[in-house]
Short mmCIF file of C-alpha atoms in Angstrom, two decimals:
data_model
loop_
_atom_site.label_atom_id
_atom_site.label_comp_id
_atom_site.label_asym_id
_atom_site.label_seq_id
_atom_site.Cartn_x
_atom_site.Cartn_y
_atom_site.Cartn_z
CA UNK A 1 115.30 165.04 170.98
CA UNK A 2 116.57 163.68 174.27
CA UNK A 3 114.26 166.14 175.99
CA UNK A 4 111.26 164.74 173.99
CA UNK A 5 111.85 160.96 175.05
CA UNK A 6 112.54 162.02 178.26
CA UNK A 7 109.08 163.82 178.51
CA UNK A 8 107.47 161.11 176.94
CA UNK A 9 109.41 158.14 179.13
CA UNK A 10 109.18 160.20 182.38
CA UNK A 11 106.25 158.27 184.38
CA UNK A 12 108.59 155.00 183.20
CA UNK A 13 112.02 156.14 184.50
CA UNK A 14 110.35 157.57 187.64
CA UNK A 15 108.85 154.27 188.34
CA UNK A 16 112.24 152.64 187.50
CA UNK A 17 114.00 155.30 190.28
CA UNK A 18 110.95 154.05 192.70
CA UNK A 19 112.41 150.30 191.94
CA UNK A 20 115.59 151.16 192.63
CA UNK A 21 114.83 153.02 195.72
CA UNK A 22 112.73 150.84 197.18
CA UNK A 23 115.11 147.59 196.61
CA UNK A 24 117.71 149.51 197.72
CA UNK A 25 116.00 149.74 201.19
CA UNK A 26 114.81 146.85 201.59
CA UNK A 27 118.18 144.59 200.74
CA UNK A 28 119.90 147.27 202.99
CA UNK A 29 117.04 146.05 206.17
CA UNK A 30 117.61 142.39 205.43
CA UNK A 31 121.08 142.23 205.18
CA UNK A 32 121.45 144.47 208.68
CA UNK A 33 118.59 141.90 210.06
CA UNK A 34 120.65 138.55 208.75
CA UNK A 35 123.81 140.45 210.86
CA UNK A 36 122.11 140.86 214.23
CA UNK A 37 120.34 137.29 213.69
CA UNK A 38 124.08 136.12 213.13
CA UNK A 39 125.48 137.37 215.83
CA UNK A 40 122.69 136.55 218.85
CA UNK A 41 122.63 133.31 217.59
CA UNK A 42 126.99 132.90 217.69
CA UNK A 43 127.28 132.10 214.14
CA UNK A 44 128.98 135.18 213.15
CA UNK A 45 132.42 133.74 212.94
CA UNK A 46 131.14 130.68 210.94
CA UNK A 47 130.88 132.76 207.83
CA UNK A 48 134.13 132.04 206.81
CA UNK A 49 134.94 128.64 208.45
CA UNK A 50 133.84 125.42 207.88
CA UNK A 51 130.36 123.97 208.53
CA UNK A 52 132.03 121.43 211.07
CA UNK A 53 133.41 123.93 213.13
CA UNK A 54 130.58 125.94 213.57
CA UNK A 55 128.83 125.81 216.80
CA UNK A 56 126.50 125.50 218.38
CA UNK A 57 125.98 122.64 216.40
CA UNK A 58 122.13 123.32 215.16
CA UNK A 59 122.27 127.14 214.84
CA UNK A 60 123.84 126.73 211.05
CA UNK A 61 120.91 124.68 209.93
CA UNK A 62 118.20 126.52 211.94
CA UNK A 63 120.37 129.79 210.18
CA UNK A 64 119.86 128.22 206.71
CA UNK A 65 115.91 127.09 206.98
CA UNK A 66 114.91 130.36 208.22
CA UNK A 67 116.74 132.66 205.53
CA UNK A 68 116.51 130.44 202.59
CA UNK A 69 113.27 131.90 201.36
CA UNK A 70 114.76 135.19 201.58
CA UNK A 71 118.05 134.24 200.08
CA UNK A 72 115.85 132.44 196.91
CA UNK A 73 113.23 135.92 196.34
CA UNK A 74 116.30 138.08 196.00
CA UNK A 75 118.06 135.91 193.85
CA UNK A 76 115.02 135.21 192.02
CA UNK A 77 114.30 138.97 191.23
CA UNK A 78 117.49 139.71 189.61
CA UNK A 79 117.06 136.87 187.46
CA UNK A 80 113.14 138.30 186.48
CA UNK A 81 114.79 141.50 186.36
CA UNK A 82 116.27 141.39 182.67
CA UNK A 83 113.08 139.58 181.17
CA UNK A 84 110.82 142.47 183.03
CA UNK A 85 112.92 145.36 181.42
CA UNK A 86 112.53 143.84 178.02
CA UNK A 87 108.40 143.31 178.34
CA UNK A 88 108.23 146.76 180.25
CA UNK A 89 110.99 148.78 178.67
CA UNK A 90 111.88 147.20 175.53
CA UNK A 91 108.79 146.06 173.79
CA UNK A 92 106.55 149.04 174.37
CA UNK A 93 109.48 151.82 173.46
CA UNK A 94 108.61 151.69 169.77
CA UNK A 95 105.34 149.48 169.32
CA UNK A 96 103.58 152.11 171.39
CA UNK A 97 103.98 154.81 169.02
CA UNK A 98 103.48 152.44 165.84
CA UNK A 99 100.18 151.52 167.53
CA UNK A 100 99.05 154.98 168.02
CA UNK A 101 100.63 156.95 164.97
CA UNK A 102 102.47 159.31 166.99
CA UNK A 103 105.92 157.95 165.09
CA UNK A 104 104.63 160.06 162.14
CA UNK A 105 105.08 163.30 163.57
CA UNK A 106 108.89 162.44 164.60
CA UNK A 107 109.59 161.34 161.69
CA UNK A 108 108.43 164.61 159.42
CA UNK A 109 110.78 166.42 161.90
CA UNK A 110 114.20 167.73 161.01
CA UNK A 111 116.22 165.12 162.91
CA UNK A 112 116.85 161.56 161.29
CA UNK A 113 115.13 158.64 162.25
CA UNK A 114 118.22 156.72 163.48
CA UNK A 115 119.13 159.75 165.58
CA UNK A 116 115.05 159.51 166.87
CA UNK A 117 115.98 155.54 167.19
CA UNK A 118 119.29 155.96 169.22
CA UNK A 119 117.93 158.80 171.35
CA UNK A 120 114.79 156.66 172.86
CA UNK A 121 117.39 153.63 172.86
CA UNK A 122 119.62 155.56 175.17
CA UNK A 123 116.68 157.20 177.34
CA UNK A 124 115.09 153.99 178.03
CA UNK A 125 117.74 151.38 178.26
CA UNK A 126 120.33 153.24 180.48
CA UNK A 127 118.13 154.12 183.55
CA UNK A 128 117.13 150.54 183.45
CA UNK A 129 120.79 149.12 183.14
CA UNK A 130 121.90 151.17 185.79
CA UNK A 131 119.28 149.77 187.99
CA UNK A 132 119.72 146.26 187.10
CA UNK A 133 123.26 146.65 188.29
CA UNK A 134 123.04 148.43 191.66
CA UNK A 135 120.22 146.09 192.52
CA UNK A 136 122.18 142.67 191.53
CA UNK A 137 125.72 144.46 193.47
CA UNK A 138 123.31 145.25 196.45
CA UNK A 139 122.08 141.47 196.54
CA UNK A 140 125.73 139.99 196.26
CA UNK A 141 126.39 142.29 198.85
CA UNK A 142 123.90 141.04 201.09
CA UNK A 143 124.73 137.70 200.37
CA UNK A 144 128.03 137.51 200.65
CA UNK A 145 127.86 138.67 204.02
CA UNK A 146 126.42 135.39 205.18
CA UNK A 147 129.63 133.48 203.63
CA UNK A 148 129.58 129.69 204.03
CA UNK A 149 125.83 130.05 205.51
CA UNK A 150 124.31 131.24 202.44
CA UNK A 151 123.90 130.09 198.97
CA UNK A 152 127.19 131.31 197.69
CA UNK A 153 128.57 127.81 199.41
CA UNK A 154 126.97 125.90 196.75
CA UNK A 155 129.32 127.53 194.34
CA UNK A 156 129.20 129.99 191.25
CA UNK A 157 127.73 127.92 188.80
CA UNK A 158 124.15 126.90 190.38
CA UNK A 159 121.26 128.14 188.52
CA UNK A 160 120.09 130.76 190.73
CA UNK A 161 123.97 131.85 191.54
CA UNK A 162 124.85 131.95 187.86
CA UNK A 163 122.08 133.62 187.34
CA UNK A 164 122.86 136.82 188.96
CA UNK A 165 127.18 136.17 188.64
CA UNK A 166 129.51 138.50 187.05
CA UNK A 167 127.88 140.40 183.54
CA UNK A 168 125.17 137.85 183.21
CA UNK A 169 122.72 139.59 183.93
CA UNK A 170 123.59 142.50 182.08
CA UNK A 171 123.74 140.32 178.59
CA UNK A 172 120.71 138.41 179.36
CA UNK A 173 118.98 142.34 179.97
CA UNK A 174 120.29 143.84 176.67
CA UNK A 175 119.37 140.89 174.96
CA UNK A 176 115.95 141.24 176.24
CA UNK A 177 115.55 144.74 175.85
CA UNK A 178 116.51 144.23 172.31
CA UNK A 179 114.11 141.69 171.81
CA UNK A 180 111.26 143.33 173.01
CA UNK A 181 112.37 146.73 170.67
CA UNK A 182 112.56 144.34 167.44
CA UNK A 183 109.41 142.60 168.42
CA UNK A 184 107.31 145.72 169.13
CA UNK A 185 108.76 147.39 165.77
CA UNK A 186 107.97 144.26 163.94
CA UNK A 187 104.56 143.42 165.03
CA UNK A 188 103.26 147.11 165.41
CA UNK A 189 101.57 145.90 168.72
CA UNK A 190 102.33 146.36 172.25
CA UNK A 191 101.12 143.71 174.13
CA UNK A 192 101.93 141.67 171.72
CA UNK A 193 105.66 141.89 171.41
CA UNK A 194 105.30 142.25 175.39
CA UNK A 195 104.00 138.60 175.62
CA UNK A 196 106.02 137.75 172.83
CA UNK A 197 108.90 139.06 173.87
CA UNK A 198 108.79 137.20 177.09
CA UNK A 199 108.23 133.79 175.74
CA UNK A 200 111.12 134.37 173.09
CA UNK A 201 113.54 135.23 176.39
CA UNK A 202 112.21 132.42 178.29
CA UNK A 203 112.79 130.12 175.86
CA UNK A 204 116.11 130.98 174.36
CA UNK A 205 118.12 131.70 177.75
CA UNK A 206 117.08 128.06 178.31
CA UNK A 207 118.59 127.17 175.17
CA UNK A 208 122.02 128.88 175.07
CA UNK A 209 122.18 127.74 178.72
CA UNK A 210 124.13 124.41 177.92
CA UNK A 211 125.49 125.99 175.10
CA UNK A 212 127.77 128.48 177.05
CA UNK A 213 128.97 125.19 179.29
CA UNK A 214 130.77 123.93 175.94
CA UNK A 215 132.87 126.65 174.74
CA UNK A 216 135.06 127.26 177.86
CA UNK A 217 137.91 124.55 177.61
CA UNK A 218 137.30 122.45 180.80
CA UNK A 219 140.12 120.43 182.33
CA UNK A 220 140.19 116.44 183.50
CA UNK A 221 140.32 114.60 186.85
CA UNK A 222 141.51 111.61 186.55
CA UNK A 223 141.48 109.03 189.70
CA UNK A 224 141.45 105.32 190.47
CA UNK A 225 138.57 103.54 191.31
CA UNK A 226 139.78 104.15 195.72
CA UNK A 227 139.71 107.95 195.12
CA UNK A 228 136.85 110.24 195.32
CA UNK A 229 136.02 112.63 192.36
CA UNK A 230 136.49 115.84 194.38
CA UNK A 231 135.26 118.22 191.20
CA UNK A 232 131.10 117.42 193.09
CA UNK A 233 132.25 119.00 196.52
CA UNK A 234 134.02 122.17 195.23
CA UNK A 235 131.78 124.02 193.41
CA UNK A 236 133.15 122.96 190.09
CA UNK A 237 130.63 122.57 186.65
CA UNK A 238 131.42 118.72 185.80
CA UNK A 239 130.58 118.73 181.97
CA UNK A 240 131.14 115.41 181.68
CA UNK A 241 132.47 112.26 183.28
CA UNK A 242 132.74 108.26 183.20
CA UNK A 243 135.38 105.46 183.18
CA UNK A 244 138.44 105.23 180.92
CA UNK A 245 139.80 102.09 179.81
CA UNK A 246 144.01 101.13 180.74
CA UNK A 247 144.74 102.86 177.10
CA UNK A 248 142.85 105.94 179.04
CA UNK A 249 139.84 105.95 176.63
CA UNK A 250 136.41 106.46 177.71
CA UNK A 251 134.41 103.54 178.14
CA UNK A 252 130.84 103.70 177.39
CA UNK A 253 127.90 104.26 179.82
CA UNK A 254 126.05 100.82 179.04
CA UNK A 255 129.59 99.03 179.30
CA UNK A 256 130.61 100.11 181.98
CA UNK A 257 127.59 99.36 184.28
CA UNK A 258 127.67 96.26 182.98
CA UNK A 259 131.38 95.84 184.23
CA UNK A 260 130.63 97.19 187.84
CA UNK A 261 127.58 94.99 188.28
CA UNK A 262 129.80 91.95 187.64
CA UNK A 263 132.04 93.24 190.03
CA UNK A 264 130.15 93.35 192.60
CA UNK A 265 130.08 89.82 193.03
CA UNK A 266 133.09 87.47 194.05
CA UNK A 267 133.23 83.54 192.25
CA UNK A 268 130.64 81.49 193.40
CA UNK A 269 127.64 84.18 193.22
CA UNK A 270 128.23 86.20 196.61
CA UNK A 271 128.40 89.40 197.40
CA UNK A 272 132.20 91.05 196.87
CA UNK A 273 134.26 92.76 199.52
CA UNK A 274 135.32 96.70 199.00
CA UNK A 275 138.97 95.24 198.48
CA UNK A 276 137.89 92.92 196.34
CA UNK A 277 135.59 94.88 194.17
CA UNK A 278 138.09 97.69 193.80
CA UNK A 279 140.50 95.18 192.68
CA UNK A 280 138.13 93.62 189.96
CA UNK A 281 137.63 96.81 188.64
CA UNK A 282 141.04 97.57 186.98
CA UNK A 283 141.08 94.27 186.10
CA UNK A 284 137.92 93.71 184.02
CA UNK A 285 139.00 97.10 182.04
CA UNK A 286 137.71 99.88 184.08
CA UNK A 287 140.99 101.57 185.54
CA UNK A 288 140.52 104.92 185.92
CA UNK A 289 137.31 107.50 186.87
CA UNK A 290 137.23 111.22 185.07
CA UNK A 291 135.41 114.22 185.42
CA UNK A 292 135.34 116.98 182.62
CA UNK A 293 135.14 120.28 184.75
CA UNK A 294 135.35 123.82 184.85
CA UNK A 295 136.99 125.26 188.41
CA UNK A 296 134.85 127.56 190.20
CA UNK A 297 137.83 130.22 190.08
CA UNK A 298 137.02 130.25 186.13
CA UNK A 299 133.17 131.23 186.03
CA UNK A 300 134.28 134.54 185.19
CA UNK A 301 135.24 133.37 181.65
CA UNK A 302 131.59 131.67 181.65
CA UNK A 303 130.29 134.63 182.69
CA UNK A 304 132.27 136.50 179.70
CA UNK A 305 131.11 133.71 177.35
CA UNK A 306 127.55 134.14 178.26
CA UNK A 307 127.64 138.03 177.93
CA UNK A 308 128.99 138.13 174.50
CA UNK A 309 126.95 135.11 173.38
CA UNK A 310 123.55 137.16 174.65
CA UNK A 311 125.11 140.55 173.71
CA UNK A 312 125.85 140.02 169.76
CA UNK A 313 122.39 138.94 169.33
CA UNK A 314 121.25 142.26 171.21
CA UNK A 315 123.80 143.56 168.59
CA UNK A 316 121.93 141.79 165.72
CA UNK A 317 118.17 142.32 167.31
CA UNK A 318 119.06 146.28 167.27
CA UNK A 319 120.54 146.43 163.72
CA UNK A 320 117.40 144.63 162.98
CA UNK A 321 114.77 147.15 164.57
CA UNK A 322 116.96 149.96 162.85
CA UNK A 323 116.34 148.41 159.58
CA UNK A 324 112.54 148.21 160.66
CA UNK A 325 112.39 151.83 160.96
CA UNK A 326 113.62 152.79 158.45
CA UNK A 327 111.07 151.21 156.32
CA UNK A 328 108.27 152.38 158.58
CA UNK A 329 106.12 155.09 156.74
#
């Protein structure tokens, strides 16, 4: 049985091999490129310092403009890269063969049709894993080398760094993958569960996307009104923030704007000072700022969240095709 759905899915795992080859290569030339343009332009020890201390002064920025585009494709393509395996992979693995009839002859043969299931599962969906992961290891390879001068300094939890984090991408591609199988064993039609397929992915990895945010427990900042909210410069996900009240509870959005806009202005109409408007604040029942966050040292357990979130509905999508098949005559 394996040797039949390799025969039949050889032209597909060849061209998955040609994927991985070629990516390969080419991440390999552009990271060896950004490391010779890093070091004849003197930025090479800036990777891990601070922007401030890099010099000369203009190379970081010049650095940035001319390998963002490059930075954003690769990026870009790992993220594509679990909705193409379930339109390409997924979706046509079974809806092929109920198009055409050809499932008829497997199933009058001696093995069982959730052995027949399992085997073309397994054929189809580890090359494609296995690709998926070398690829997305190769970019954060390549883009880690260029440290505080690429777009890791933004921090884990940006969409295109997210994206491509941790096991994310390996939940978003099984959950795709099994998407496409149900919809193709569903609908009996290969294009469409392929267009299907895609639009169902699109649209709930947008959905789930806030979703995952809320079940991590976050943790508070809490500063007066003279102290920054550090959480925006670190990389942290701020899930939620505002003013609290002296009995430290939040104060409401329309409230509290009304409270700073009065403020702003000393007795008699003008304009307040920064002393004085910093003063007023506490005072009119604004005392403290807060931030809701998670630390950018936890995106891991995001990243965990997210995978078993898009990974029991794989779970449920497969059970779901099995039970198809079964009732396929």
């Amino acid at each position: 049985m394996i040797w039949v759905s390799w025969r039949l899915h050889r032209a597909q795992l060849m061209t998955m091999l040609g994927v991985l080859v070629a990516g390969a290569g080419v991440i390999a030339l552009l990271r060896s490129n950004m490391l010779d343009d890093l070091a004849s332009t003197g930025l090479a020890s800036c990777v891990s310092q601070t922007l401030d201390k890099c010099s000369p002064p203009g190379a970081a920025k010049a650095f940035a403009e001319a390998w963002s585009t490059p930075f954003d494709v690769a990026r870009a393509a790992i993220i594509c890269l679990p909705a193409l395996i379930g339109v390409f992979v997924g979706a046509p693995l079974f809806a092929r063969e109920l198009e055409q009839g050809t499932h008829v002859l497997a199933f009058t043969q001696s093995v069982s049709r959730t052995r027949w299931m399992f085997a073309k599962l397994v054929i189809a969906l580890t090359p494609a894993l296995v690709v998926l992961i070398v690829l997305q290891s190769l970019v954060s390879w390549w883009l880690s080398a260029a440290g505080i001068l690429g777009p890791f300094m933004n921090g884990p939890f940006t969409a295109f760094n997210f994206g491509i984090g941790h096991v994310s991408p390996v939940g978003y591609a099984l959950f795709a993958f099994a998407l496409g199988t149900f919809l193709g064993v569903a609908t009996r039609r290969t294009l469409v569960a392929m267009t299907g397929g895609l639009a169902a992915f699109v649209v709930v990895r947008l959905a789930l996307s806030g979703l995952v945010d809320r079940l991590v427990p976050a943790q508070r900042l809490e500063v007066t009104p003279d102290q920054p909210v550090t959480v925006y410069q670190d990389g942290s996900l701020v899930i939620g923030d505002g003013w609290l009240d002296t009995a430290g509870q939040p104060v409401s959005e329309d409230k509290a704007q009304v409270l700073i806009h009065a403020c702003k202005s000393a007795p008699g109409g003008v304009p307040n000072t920064q002393e004085g408007y910093l003063a007023c604040l506490p005072q009119s029942g604004l005392a403290k700022r807060y931030a809701d966050f998670i630390p950018a040292s936890q995106a891991w357990q995001v990243h965990l969240v997210d995978v078993a979130i898009f990974g029991g509905v794989a779970v449920l999508l497969l059970a779901g095709t099995a039970w198809l098949l079964r009732r396929q005559s």
